[in-house]
Coordinates of C-alpha atoms and ligand atoms in Angstrom, one line a residue:
X1264 CA 18.3 -64.2 -42.0
X1265 CA 21.4 -66.3 -41.5
X1266 CA 22.9 -66.4 -38.0
X1267 CA 26.3 -65.8 -36.6
X1268 CA 28.4 -67.9 -34.2
X1269 CA 31.6 -67.1 -32.3
X1270 CA 34.8 -68.5 -33.8
X1271 CA 37.3 -67.0 -31.4
X1272 CA 37.8 -64.5 -28.5
X1273 CA 40.6 -62.4 -27.1
X1274 CA 41.2 -59.7 -24.5
X1275 CA 43.5 -56.8 -23.7
X1276 CA 44.0 -55.7 -20.1
X1277 CA 45.8 -52.5 -19.0
X1278 CA 48.8 -52.9 -16.7
X1279 CA 47.9 -50.7 -13.7
X1280 CA 46.0 -52.7 -11.0
X1281 CA 44.0 -50.5 -8.6
X1282 CA 43.0 -52.2 -5.4
X1283 CA 40.2 -51.2 -3.0
X1284 CA 43.0 -50.3 -0.5
X1285 CA 44.4 -47.9 -3.0
X1286 CA 41.0 -46.2 -3.2
X1287 CA 40.8 -45.9 0.5
X1288 CA 43.6 -43.4 0.2
X1289 CA 41.6 -41.3 -2.3
X1290 CA 38.0 -41.3 -1.0
X1291 CA 36.1 -42.1 2.2
X1292 CA 35.5 -45.8 1.5
X1293 CA 36.7 -49.2 2.6
X1294 CA 37.7 -52.5 1.2
X1295 CA 34.9 -54.1 3.2
X1296 CA 32.2 -51.7 1.8
X1297 CA 33.3 -52.1 -1.8
X1298 CA 33.6 -55.9 -1.6
X1299 CA 30.2 -56.4 0.2
X1300 CA 28.2 -53.9 -1.9
X1301 CA 29.7 -54.7 -5.3
X1302 CA 32.0 -57.8 -5.3
X1303 CA 34.8 -55.7 -6.7
X1304 CA 38.3 -56.1 -5.3
X1305 CA 40.5 -54.7 -8.0
X1306 CA 40.2 -53.0 -11.4
X1307 CA 42.7 -52.4 -14.2
X1308 CA 43.3 -48.8 -15.3
X1309 CA 45.4 -47.6 -18.2
X1310 CA 48.8 -46.4 -16.8
X1311 CA 50.2 -43.1 -18.0
X1312 CA 51.0 -43.4 -21.6
X1313 CA 49.1 -46.6 -22.0
X1314 CA 46.6 -46.3 -24.8
X1315 CA 43.2 -48.0 -25.0
X1316 CA 43.7 -48.3 -28.8
X1317 CA 46.7 -50.5 -28.3
X1318 CA 44.8 -52.6 -25.7
X1319 CA 41.9 -52.9 -28.2
X1320 CA 44.2 -54.0 -31.0
X1321 CA 45.7 -56.6 -28.7
X1322 CA 42.3 -58.1 -27.9
X1323 CA 41.3 -58.1 -31.6
X1324 CA 44.6 -59.8 -32.6
X1325 CA 44.1 -62.5 -30.0
X1326 CA 40.6 -63.1 -31.2
X1327 CA 41.7 -63.5 -34.8
X1328 CA 44.4 -65.9 -33.7
X1329 CA 42.0 -67.9 -31.6
X1330 CA 39.6 -68.1 -34.5
X1331 CA 42.3 -69.0 -37.1
X1332 CA 41.0 -66.1 -39.2
X1333 CA 43.2 -63.7 -41.1
X1334 CA 42.5 -59.9 -41.3
X1335 CA 41.7 -60.1 -45.0
X1336 CA 38.8 -62.4 -44.2
X1337 CA 37.0 -59.8 -42.1
X1338 CA 33.8 -58.4 -43.6
X1339 CA 33.0 -55.7 -41.0
X1340 CA 34.5 -54.4 -37.8
X1341 CA 32.5 -52.8 -34.9
X1342 CA 33.8 -51.4 -31.7
X1343 CA 31.3 -50.8 -28.9
X1344 CA 32.6 -48.0 -26.7
X1345 CA 31.5 -44.8 -24.9
X1346 CA 35.1 -43.8 -24.3
X1347 CA 37.0 -44.0 -27.6
X1348 CA 40.5 -42.6 -27.6
X1349 CA 39.5 -40.2 -30.4
X1350 CA 36.2 -39.5 -31.9
X1351 CA 37.7 -39.3 -35.4
X1352 CA 39.2 -41.6 -36.4
X1353 CA 36.8 -44.0 -34.7
X1354 CA 38.2 -46.9 -32.7
X1355 CA 37.1 -49.2 -35.4
X1356 CA 38.9 -47.2 -38.1
X1357 CA 42.0 -47.3 -36.0
X1358 CA 41.7 -51.1 -35.8
X1359 CA 41.3 -51.3 -39.6
X1360 CA 44.7 -49.5 -39.8
X1361 CA 46.4 -51.3 -37.0
X1362 CA 45.3 -54.8 -38.0
X1363 CA 45.4 -54.3 -41.8
X1364 CA 41.7 -55.1 -42.2
X1365 CA 40.3 -54.8 -45.8
X1366 CA 39.5 -51.2 -46.8
X1367 CA 36.2 -52.1 -48.6
X1368 CA 34.3 -53.0 -45.4
X1369 CA 32.3 -51.0 -42.9
X1370 CA 34.3 -50.2 -39.7
X1371 CA 32.5 -48.1 -37.1
X1372 CA 32.0 -47.4 -33.4
X1373 CA 28.7 -48.0 -31.6
X1374 CA 27.7 -46.5 -28.3
X1375 CA 25.0 -48.3 -26.2
X1376 CA 27.0 -48.0 -23.0
X1377 CA 27.2 -51.3 -21.1
X1378 CA 24.9 -53.0 -23.6
X1379 CA 27.1 -52.0 -26.5
X1380 CA 28.7 -55.4 -27.2
X1381 CA 25.2 -57.0 -27.6
X1382 CA 24.0 -54.1 -29.8
X1383 CA 27.2 -54.7 -31.9
X1384 CA 26.7 -58.5 -32.2
X1385 CA 23.2 -57.9 -33.5
X1386 CA 24.4 -55.2 -35.9
X1387 CA 27.2 -57.5 -37.1
X1388 CA 24.7 -60.3 -37.8
X1389 CA 22.8 -57.9 -40.1
X1390 CA 26.0 -56.6 -41.8
X1391 CA 27.4 -60.1 -42.5
X1392 CA 24.2 -61.2 -44.1
X1393 CA 24.9 -58.5 -46.8
X1394 CA 28.7 -59.1 -47.0
X1395 CA 30.6 -61.4 -49.3
X1396 CA 33.1 -61.9 -46.5
X1397 CA 31.6 -64.1 -43.8
X1398 CA 33.7 -63.2 -40.7
X1399 CA 33.2 -60.2 -38.5
X1400 CA 35.2 -58.6 -35.7
X1401 CA 33.2 -57.3 -32.7
X1402 CA 35.0 -55.5 -29.9
X1403 CA 34.0 -53.9 -26.6
X1404 CA 36.6 -51.5 -25.3
X1405 CA 36.5 -48.9 -22.6
X1406 CA 38.8 -46.3 -21.0
X1407 CA 36.5 -45.4 -18.1
X1408 CA 39.3 -44.3 -15.8
X1409 CA 39.5 -41.2 -18.0
X1410 CA 36.0 -40.1 -17.1
X1411 CA 36.0 -41.0 -13.4
X1412 CA 35.1 -38.3 -10.9
X1413 CA 37.6 -39.0 -8.1
X1414 CA 35.6 -36.9 -5.7
X1415 CA 32.6 -39.2 -6.0
X1416 CA 32.9 -42.4 -3.9
X1417 CA 29.6 -43.7 -5.3
X1418 CA 31.1 -44.2 -8.8
X1419 CA 35.0 -44.0 -8.7
X1420 CA 35.2 -47.4 -7.0
X1421 CA 33.2 -49.2 -9.7
X1422 CA 34.9 -48.8 -13.1
X1423 CA 37.8 -50.4 -14.9
X1424 CA 39.4 -50.2 -18.3
X1425 CA 39.9 -53.1 -20.8
X1426 CA 38.9 -54.6 -24.1
X1427 CA 37.3 -57.9 -25.2
X1428 CA 36.9 -59.1 -28.7
X1429 CA 35.1 -61.8 -30.7
X1430 CA 35.5 -63.0 -34.2
X1431 CA 32.1 -64.2 -35.5
X1432 CA 31.2 -66.2 -38.6
X1433 CA 27.9 -66.0 -40.5
X1434 CA 26.7 -69.1 -42.4
X1435 CA 23.6 -70.1 -44.3
X1436 CA 21.3 -72.2 -42.1
X1437 CA 22.7 -71.1 -38.8
X1438 CA 20.1 -69.7 -36.4
X1439 CA 20.0 -66.0 -35.7
X1440 CA 21.3 -64.9 -32.3
X1441 CA 17.7 -63.7 -31.7
X1442 CA 18.8 -60.4 -30.0
X1443 CA 16.3 -58.5 -28.0
X1444 CA 17.4 -54.9 -27.5
X1445 CA 15.8 -51.9 -25.9
X1446 CA 16.4 -48.2 -25.0
X1447 CA 14.7 -45.6 -22.8
X1448 CA 16.3 -42.2 -23.1
X1449 CA 17.3 -40.9 -19.6
X1450 CA 20.0 -38.5 -18.6
X1451 CA 19.3 -38.6 -14.9
X1452 CA 20.2 -42.2 -13.9
X1453 CA 23.5 -42.4 -15.8
X1454 CA 25.2 -39.5 -17.5
X1455 CA 28.5 -38.9 -19.4
X1456 CA 28.7 -35.5 -21.1
X1457 CA 30.2 -35.1 -24.5
X1458 CA 33.7 -33.5 -25.1
X1459 CA 32.3 -30.2 -26.1
X1460 CA 30.1 -29.9 -23.0
X1461 CA 30.6 -27.1 -20.5
X1462 CA 30.5 -29.6 -17.6
X1463 CA 33.4 -31.6 -16.5
X1464 CA 33.6 -34.8 -18.6
X1465 CA 32.8 -37.0 -15.7
X1466 CA 30.5 -40.0 -15.5
X1467 CA 27.7 -39.6 -12.9
X1468 CA 25.2 -42.2 -11.7
X1469 CA 22.2 -42.6 -9.4
X1470 CA 23.5 -46.0 -8.3
X1471 CA 20.5 -47.3 -6.4
X1472 CA 18.0 -46.3 -9.1
X1473 CA 20.2 -48.0 -11.8
X1474 CA 20.4 -51.1 -9.5
X1475 CA 16.6 -51.2 -9.4
X1476 CA 16.4 -50.8 -13.2
X1477 CA 19.0 -53.6 -13.7
X1478 CA 17.3 -56.2 -11.5
X1479 CA 14.1 -55.8 -13.6
X1480 CA 15.9 -55.6 -17.0
X1481 CA 18.0 -58.8 -16.5
X1482 CA 15.0 -61.2 -16.1
X1483 CA 13.1 -59.4 -18.8
X1484 CA 16.0 -60.0 -21.2
X1485 CA 16.4 -63.6 -20.1
X1486 CA 12.7 -64.3 -20.5
X1487 CA 12.4 -62.6 -23.9
X1488 CA 15.4 -64.5 -25.4
X1489 CA 14.1 -67.8 -24.1
X1490 CA 10.7 -67.0 -25.5
X1491 CA 12.1 -65.9 -28.9
X1492 CA 14.3 -69.0 -29.3
X1493 CA 11.8 -71.5 -27.8
X1494 CA 14.5 -72.6 -25.3
X1495 CA 14.4 -73.2 -21.6
X1496 CA 16.9 -72.4 -18.9
X1497 CA 18.1 -76.1 -19.0
X1498 CA 18.9 -75.7 -22.7
X1499 CA 21.5 -73.0 -21.9
X1500 CA 25.1 -74.1 -21.4
X1501 CA 26.3 -70.8 -20.0
X1502 CA 24.8 -67.5 -18.8
X1503 CA 27.0 -64.5 -19.3
X1504 CA 25.8 -61.3 -17.5
X1505 CA 27.2 -57.8 -17.7
X1506 CA 29.5 -57.4 -14.7
X1507 CA 28.1 -54.2 -13.0
X1508 CA 27.6 -55.6 -9.5
X1509 CA 27.9 -59.1 -8.2
X1510 CA 24.6 -58.7 -6.3
X1511 CA 22.8 -58.1 -9.6
X1512 CA 24.2 -61.4 -11.0
X1513 CA 23.4 -63.3 -7.7
X1514 CA 19.8 -62.2 -7.9
X1515 CA 19.4 -63.5 -11.5
X1516 CA 21.2 -66.7 -10.6
X1517 CA 18.8 -67.3 -7.7
X1518 CA 15.7 -66.5 -9.7
X1519 CA 16.6 -68.9 -12.5
X1520 CA 18.2 -71.6 -10.3
X1521 CA 21.4 -71.4 -12.4
X1522 CA 24.0 -73.9 -11.1
X1523 CA 27.5 -72.5 -10.3
X1524 CA 29.1 -74.3 -13.3
X1525 CA 26.8 -72.3 -15.7
X1526 CA 27.6 -68.7 -14.8
X1527 CA 30.7 -66.7 -14.1
X1528 CA 31.8 -63.6 -12.3
X1529 CA 35.1 -61.8 -13.0
X1530 CA 33.9 -58.4 -11.5
X1531 CA 36.2 -59.0 -8.5
X1532 CA 39.3 -58.5 -10.8
X1533 CA 38.0 -56.1 -13.4
X1534 CA 35.2 -54.0 -11.8
X1535 CA 32.6 -52.7 -14.3
X1536 CA 34.2 -52.3 -17.7
X1537 CA 30.9 -51.4 -19.5
X1538 CA 31.0 -52.5 -23.1
X1539 CA 34.1 -54.6 -22.5
X1540 CA 32.6 -56.7 -19.7
X1541 CA 30.7 -59.3 -21.7
X1542 CA 33.5 -60.1 -24.1
X1543 CA 36.0 -60.1 -21.3
X1544 CA 33.9 -62.9 -19.7
X1545 CA 33.6 -64.7 -23.0
X1546 CA 37.4 -64.6 -23.5
X1547 CA 38.2 -65.9 -20.0
X1548 CA 35.6 -68.7 -20.2
X1549 CA 37.0 -69.7 -23.6
X1550 CA 40.6 -69.8 -22.2
X1551 CA 39.5 -71.9 -19.2
X1552 CA 37.7 -74.4 -21.5
X1553 CA 34.3 -73.6 -20.0
X1554 CA 32.9 -72.7 -23.3
X1555 CA 33.9 -73.9 -26.7
X1556 CA 32.6 -75.5 -29.9
X1557 CA 28.9 -76.2 -29.6
X1558 CA 28.3 -74.1 -26.4
X1559 CA 25.0 -72.3 -26.3
X1560 CA 25.4 -69.0 -24.4
X1561 CA 22.7 -66.6 -23.2
X1562 CA 24.2 -63.1 -22.8
X1563 CA 22.5 -60.2 -21.0
X1564 CA 23.6 -56.6 -20.8
X1565 CA 22.1 -53.4 -19.3
X1566 CA 23.2 -49.9 -18.5
X1567 CA 23.4 -46.3 -19.5
X1568 CA 21.1 -44.8 -22.1
X1569 CA 19.2 -46.5 -20.6
X1570 CA 19.8 -49.6 -22.7
X1571 CA 19.3 -53.3 -22.2
X1572 CA 19.6 -56.5 -24.3
X1573 CA 20.0 -60.2 -24.5
X1574 CA 20.9 -62.8 -27.2
X1575 CA 21.6 -66.5 -27.6
X1576 CA 24.9 -67.1 -29.3
X1577 CA 26.7 -70.4 -30.0
X1578 CA 30.3 -71.1 -30.3
X1579 CA 31.1 -72.5 -33.8
Ligands
LIG2696 O1 27.0 -50.9 -15.7 C1 26.0 -49.9 -15.8 C2 24.9 -50.1 -14.8 N1 25.4 -49.8 -13.5 C3 24.9 -50.5 -12.5 O2 24.2 -51.5 -12.7 C4 25.2 -50.1 -11.1 C5 24.1 -50.4 -10.2 N2 24.2 -49.8 -8.9 C6 25.0 -50.4 -7.9 O3 25.8 -51.3 -8.2 C7 24.9 -49.9 -6.5 O4 23.8 -49.0 -6.4 C8 26.2 -49.1 -6.0 C9 27.3 -50.1 -5.8 C10 26.6 -48.1 -7.0 C11 25.9 -48.5 -4.7 O5 25.4 -49.4 -3.7 P1 24.1 -49.1 -2.9 O6 23.9 -50.3 -2.0 O7 23.0 -48.8 -3.8 O8 24.5 -47.9 -2.0 P2 23.9 -46.5 -1.9 O9 24.3 -45.7 -3.1 O10 22.5 -46.6 -1.5 O11 24.7 -45.9 -0.6 C12 24.5 -46.5 0.7 C13 25.4 -45.7 1.7 C14 25.3 -44.2 1.5 O12 25.5 -43.7 2.8 P3 24.3 -43.3 3.8 O13 23.5 -42.2 3.0 O14 23.5 -44.5 4.0 O15 25.0 -42.8 5.0 C15 26.4 -43.8 0.7 O16 26.8 -42.5 0.9 O17 26.8 -46.0 1.3 C16 27.5 -44.8 1.1 N3 28.5 -45.0 0.0 C17 29.7 -45.5 0.3 N4 30.3 -45.8 1.5 C18 31.6 -46.3 1.4 C19 28.4 -44.9 -1.3 N5 29.5 -45.2 -1.9 C20 30.3 -45.6 -0.9 C21 31.7 -46.0 -0.9 N6 32.2 -46.4 0.3 N7 32.4 -46.2 -2.0

């Protein structure tokens, strides 16, 4: 199988900035607690009337521009999301319309919660191998503020909205991203009911248990990707971790002795944006010139489902 590489990235960020101090007015919490336990200081939420579909389209347009790829060159479009604006049309079909992507290509949404972007990259690699068009659009987008239970201080402080996008290219002879992906069905640790459910459509989470799962899942994914690719930690130019809690990233960094110039945290500004978190990091790193042509990136995600995954992806 031929592999994919990233050609360009982009992001879309909602306008409403919610600070920890703002949350102090809603629930019994404090800026000190949130910062110390999570690393989060602000998060962006969609303002009234602001639509996640428009933010998703903005991220995708910027990624196309960054890649120098036109919509008619796209061979497949995937949106990783658990909070699409509408179930039908899917967020990916809406992007097909908004960006004028070709009509003879697969466009669909994929839900693997916080690991969604990595599931989508792997799926895109498979799709592009069978496509005459060799560019793909992979987006992670979430509107989590819509499913926040504002009476639950354990979760309402964590989540943010946003969208990150990558244009990838598939070429003969390029190595596969060697994705390792896994799932373990569990409704207790992290749960978001469907729209037809009798329950309120709120997200709930057993935070401490998910934390324990995450600190085991992250090194498992790193080890598996390194093993599958025959690489060592030193071979990696940048580690990109899902931004769920700064402490989870710090533990991984310590375990693998990753130097500060090889990892990144933007959780302080965005909070946990689930499927959007990894592409938001990629887009910021790209803009800051920290990753670019030739960079070898090990990305790791984990979250609801439960799901987890890792891959090694290069910048073209
Ligand atoms: O992206 C998907 C995957 N998600 C994750 O990876 C999230 C993983 N989990 C976490 O990040 C952490 O578990 C949390 C940040 C959610 C919670 O941190 P924690 O250190 O596990 O705290 P805790 O839930 O054990 O709560 C400790 C105390 C409790 O009080 P008592 O029982 O000790 O009196 C909570 O009631 O902190 C209390 N607490 C809060 N206090 C102030 C819980 N939330 C808050 C809050 N403000 N917002």
